[in-house]
């Protein structure tokens, strides 16, 4: 399993950007919530993911943010 949060953190650190900001929102029924995580870099949204746990949602969001940076040529 790749650790996308770590990879993303190291990538943005290389640009001397502020560390990624992770925002979490629970949704769904209280007995079985899902988690949405949004990753912001320099104040802009770069990725989001949802999963059964906060940690899994954060990894998905970090992976998408990392891939977006690569797509942008950064």
Short mmCIF file of N, CA and C in Angstrom, two decimals:
data_model
loop_
_atom_site.label_atom_id
_atom_site.label_comp_id
_atom_site.label_asym_id
_atom_site.label_seq_id
_atom_site.Cartn_x
_atom_site.Cartn_y
_atom_site.Cartn_z
N UNK A 1 0.85 -1.19 0.00
CA UNK A 1 0.00 0.00 0.00
C UNK A 1 0.89 1.25 0.00
N UNK A 2 0.59 2.15 -0.89
CA UNK A 2 1.34 3.41 -0.93
C UNK A 2 0.78 4.39 0.09
N UNK A 3 1.64 5.19 0.63
CA UNK A 3 1.24 6.20 1.62
C UNK A 3 1.14 7.54 0.90
N UNK A 4 -0.02 7.82 0.36
CA UNK A 4 -0.21 9.00 -0.48
C UNK A 4 -0.09 10.30 0.31
N UNK A 5 -0.53 10.30 1.56
CA UNK A 5 -0.39 11.53 2.35
C UNK A 5 1.08 11.91 2.49
N UNK A 6 1.92 10.92 2.74
CA UNK A 6 3.36 11.18 2.87
C UNK A 6 3.95 11.63 1.55
N UNK A 7 3.59 10.94 0.46
CA UNK A 7 4.10 11.33 -0.86
C UNK A 7 3.70 12.76 -1.21
N UNK A 8 2.44 13.10 -0.94
CA UNK A 8 1.95 14.45 -1.24
C UNK A 8 2.69 15.48 -0.38
N UNK A 9 2.84 15.19 0.89
CA UNK A 9 3.53 16.12 1.79
C UNK A 9 4.96 16.38 1.30
N UNK A 10 5.65 15.31 0.94
CA UNK A 10 7.04 15.46 0.46
C UNK A 10 7.10 16.23 -0.85
N UNK A 11 6.13 16.00 -1.72
CA UNK A 11 6.12 16.70 -3.02
C UNK A 11 5.92 18.20 -2.82
N UNK A 12 4.94 18.60 -2.01
CA UNK A 12 4.69 20.03 -1.83
C UNK A 12 5.79 20.69 -1.00
N UNK A 13 6.42 19.93 -0.14
CA UNK A 13 7.55 20.47 0.63
C UNK A 13 8.69 20.85 -0.31
N UNK A 14 8.85 20.05 -1.37
CA UNK A 14 9.88 20.36 -2.36
C UNK A 14 9.64 21.67 -3.09
N UNK A 15 8.38 22.10 -3.15
CA UNK A 15 8.04 23.39 -3.77
C UNK A 15 8.08 24.54 -2.75
N UNK A 16 8.34 24.18 -1.51
CA UNK A 16 8.32 25.14 -0.40
C UNK A 16 6.93 25.75 -0.19
N UNK A 17 5.92 24.93 -0.48
CA UNK A 17 4.53 25.32 -0.22
C UNK A 17 4.20 24.99 1.23
N UNK A 18 3.09 25.56 1.69
CA UNK A 18 2.55 25.19 3.00
C UNK A 18 2.12 23.72 2.95
N UNK A 19 2.12 23.02 4.08
CA UNK A 19 1.67 21.63 4.09
C UNK A 19 0.21 21.52 3.64
N UNK A 20 -0.17 20.36 3.11
CA UNK A 20 -1.57 20.16 2.71
C UNK A 20 -2.51 20.33 3.90
N UNK A 21 -3.70 20.85 3.61
CA UNK A 21 -4.75 20.99 4.62
C UNK A 21 -5.83 19.98 4.29
N UNK A 22 -6.21 19.17 5.28
CA UNK A 22 -7.23 18.14 5.09
C UNK A 22 -8.50 18.54 5.83
N UNK A 23 -9.61 18.59 5.11
CA UNK A 23 -10.91 18.90 5.70
C UNK A 23 -11.76 17.65 5.65
N UNK A 24 -12.48 17.36 6.74
CA UNK A 24 -13.29 16.15 6.82
C UNK A 24 -14.76 16.49 7.06
N UNK A 25 -15.63 15.75 6.39
CA UNK A 25 -17.07 15.90 6.58
C UNK A 25 -17.66 14.50 6.66
N UNK A 26 -18.41 14.23 7.72
CA UNK A 26 -19.13 12.96 7.85
C UNK A 26 -20.49 13.12 7.17
N UNK A 27 -20.93 12.06 6.49
CA UNK A 27 -22.26 12.09 5.88
C UNK A 27 -22.86 10.69 5.93
N UNK A 28 -24.14 10.61 5.70
CA UNK A 28 -24.83 9.33 5.76
C UNK A 28 -25.45 9.12 7.12
N UNK A 29 -25.97 7.93 7.36
CA UNK A 29 -26.66 7.66 8.63
C UNK A 29 -25.67 7.64 9.80
N UNK A 30 -26.12 8.09 10.97
CA UNK A 30 -25.23 8.14 12.13
C UNK A 30 -24.64 6.79 12.52
N UNK A 31 -25.35 5.71 12.27
CA UNK A 31 -24.87 4.39 12.66
C UNK A 31 -23.84 3.82 11.67
N UNK A 32 -23.72 4.43 10.49
CA UNK A 32 -22.75 3.96 9.48
C UNK A 32 -22.29 5.13 8.62
N UNK A 33 -21.59 6.09 9.24
CA UNK A 33 -21.20 7.29 8.47
C UNK A 33 -20.12 6.99 7.43
N UNK A 34 -20.13 7.77 6.40
CA UNK A 34 -19.05 7.80 5.41
C UNK A 34 -18.29 9.10 5.67
N UNK A 35 -17.05 9.15 5.20
CA UNK A 35 -16.24 10.35 5.37
C UNK A 35 -15.81 10.90 4.03
N UNK A 36 -15.95 12.19 3.90
CA UNK A 36 -15.44 12.92 2.74
C UNK A 36 -14.23 13.70 3.21
N UNK A 37 -13.15 13.62 2.47
CA UNK A 37 -11.95 14.39 2.77
C UNK A 37 -11.62 15.25 1.56
N UNK A 38 -11.33 16.51 1.82
CA UNK A 38 -10.91 17.45 0.78
C UNK A 38 -9.50 17.92 1.11
N UNK A 39 -8.61 17.84 0.13
CA UNK A 39 -7.22 18.29 0.31
C UNK A 39 -7.08 19.65 -0.36
N UNK A 40 -6.55 20.60 0.39
CA UNK A 40 -6.28 21.93 -0.14
C UNK A 40 -4.78 22.19 -0.11
N UNK A 41 -4.30 22.75 -1.21
CA UNK A 41 -2.90 23.17 -1.31
C UNK A 41 -2.90 24.64 -1.68
N UNK A 42 -2.20 25.43 -0.90
CA UNK A 42 -2.13 26.87 -1.15
C UNK A 42 -3.54 27.48 -1.21
N UNK A 43 -4.47 26.91 -0.45
CA UNK A 43 -5.84 27.42 -0.38
C UNK A 43 -6.79 26.91 -1.44
N UNK A 44 -6.29 26.16 -2.42
CA UNK A 44 -7.14 25.65 -3.50
C UNK A 44 -7.36 24.14 -3.34
N UNK A 45 -8.53 23.68 -3.71
CA UNK A 45 -8.83 22.25 -3.65
C UNK A 45 -8.09 21.52 -4.77
N UNK A 46 -7.39 20.45 -4.38
CA UNK A 46 -6.65 19.64 -5.35
C UNK A 46 -7.14 18.20 -5.40
N UNK A 47 -7.87 17.75 -4.40
CA UNK A 47 -8.35 16.38 -4.42
C UNK A 47 -9.39 16.14 -3.36
N UNK A 48 -10.22 15.13 -3.62
CA UNK A 48 -11.20 14.72 -2.62
C UNK A 48 -11.42 13.23 -2.73
N UNK A 49 -11.84 12.64 -1.63
CA UNK A 49 -12.12 11.22 -1.61
C UNK A 49 -13.09 10.90 -0.51
N UNK A 50 -13.83 9.82 -0.68
CA UNK A 50 -14.74 9.38 0.38
C UNK A 50 -14.55 7.90 0.63
N UNK A 51 -14.75 7.53 1.90
CA UNK A 51 -14.55 6.15 2.33
C UNK A 51 -15.24 5.93 3.68
N UNK A 52 -15.15 4.71 4.17
CA UNK A 52 -15.77 4.37 5.45
C UNK A 52 -15.02 4.92 6.65
N UNK A 53 -13.73 5.25 6.48
CA UNK A 53 -12.94 5.81 7.58
C UNK A 53 -12.29 7.12 7.14
N UNK A 54 -11.99 7.95 8.12
CA UNK A 54 -11.30 9.21 7.83
C UNK A 54 -9.96 8.97 7.16
N UNK A 55 -9.22 8.00 7.69
CA UNK A 55 -7.90 7.72 7.16
C UNK A 55 -7.93 7.28 5.71
N UNK A 56 -8.87 6.39 5.38
CA UNK A 56 -8.98 5.92 4.00
C UNK A 56 -9.40 7.05 3.07
N UNK A 57 -10.32 7.89 3.53
CA UNK A 57 -10.76 9.03 2.72
C UNK A 57 -9.60 9.99 2.47
N UNK A 58 -8.77 10.20 3.48
CA UNK A 58 -7.61 11.09 3.34
C UNK A 58 -6.60 10.53 2.35
N UNK A 59 -6.36 9.23 2.38
CA UNK A 59 -5.42 8.62 1.44
C UNK A 59 -5.91 8.75 0.00
N UNK A 60 -7.21 8.55 -0.21
CA UNK A 60 -7.78 8.68 -1.56
C UNK A 60 -7.65 10.12 -2.03
N UNK A 61 -7.99 11.06 -1.16
CA UNK A 61 -7.91 12.48 -1.52
C UNK A 61 -6.46 12.88 -1.81
N UNK A 62 -5.52 12.40 -1.00
CA UNK A 62 -4.11 12.72 -1.20
C UNK A 62 -3.60 12.14 -2.52
N UNK A 63 -4.03 10.93 -2.85
CA UNK A 63 -3.64 10.32 -4.12
C UNK A 63 -4.14 11.16 -5.29
N UNK A 64 -5.38 11.59 -5.22
CA UNK A 64 -5.93 12.41 -6.30
C UNK A 64 -5.24 13.76 -6.40
N UNK A 65 -4.90 14.35 -5.26
CA UNK A 65 -4.18 15.63 -5.28
C UNK A 65 -2.79 15.45 -5.88
N UNK A 66 -2.10 14.38 -5.49
CA UNK A 66 -0.78 14.09 -6.02
C UNK A 66 -0.85 13.91 -7.54
N UNK A 67 -1.82 13.14 -7.99
CA UNK A 67 -1.99 12.90 -9.42
C UNK A 67 -2.34 14.18 -10.18
N UNK A 68 -3.08 15.06 -9.54
CA UNK A 68 -3.41 16.35 -10.17
C UNK A 68 -2.15 17.19 -10.34
N UNK A 69 -1.28 17.20 -9.34
CA UNK A 69 -0.02 17.93 -9.46
C UNK A 69 0.82 17.37 -10.62
N UNK A 70 0.88 16.05 -10.73
CA UNK A 70 1.63 15.42 -11.82
C UNK A 70 1.02 15.80 -13.15
N UNK A 71 -0.30 15.76 -13.23
CA UNK A 71 -1.00 16.11 -14.47
C UNK A 71 -0.69 17.55 -14.89
N UNK A 72 -0.53 18.43 -13.90
CA UNK A 72 -0.23 19.83 -14.16
C UNK A 72 1.25 20.05 -14.49
N UNK A 73 2.03 19.00 -14.41
CA UNK A 73 3.45 19.12 -14.69
C UNK A 73 4.28 19.60 -13.52
N UNK A 74 3.71 19.53 -12.33
CA UNK A 74 4.44 19.98 -11.13
C UNK A 74 5.09 18.80 -10.44
#
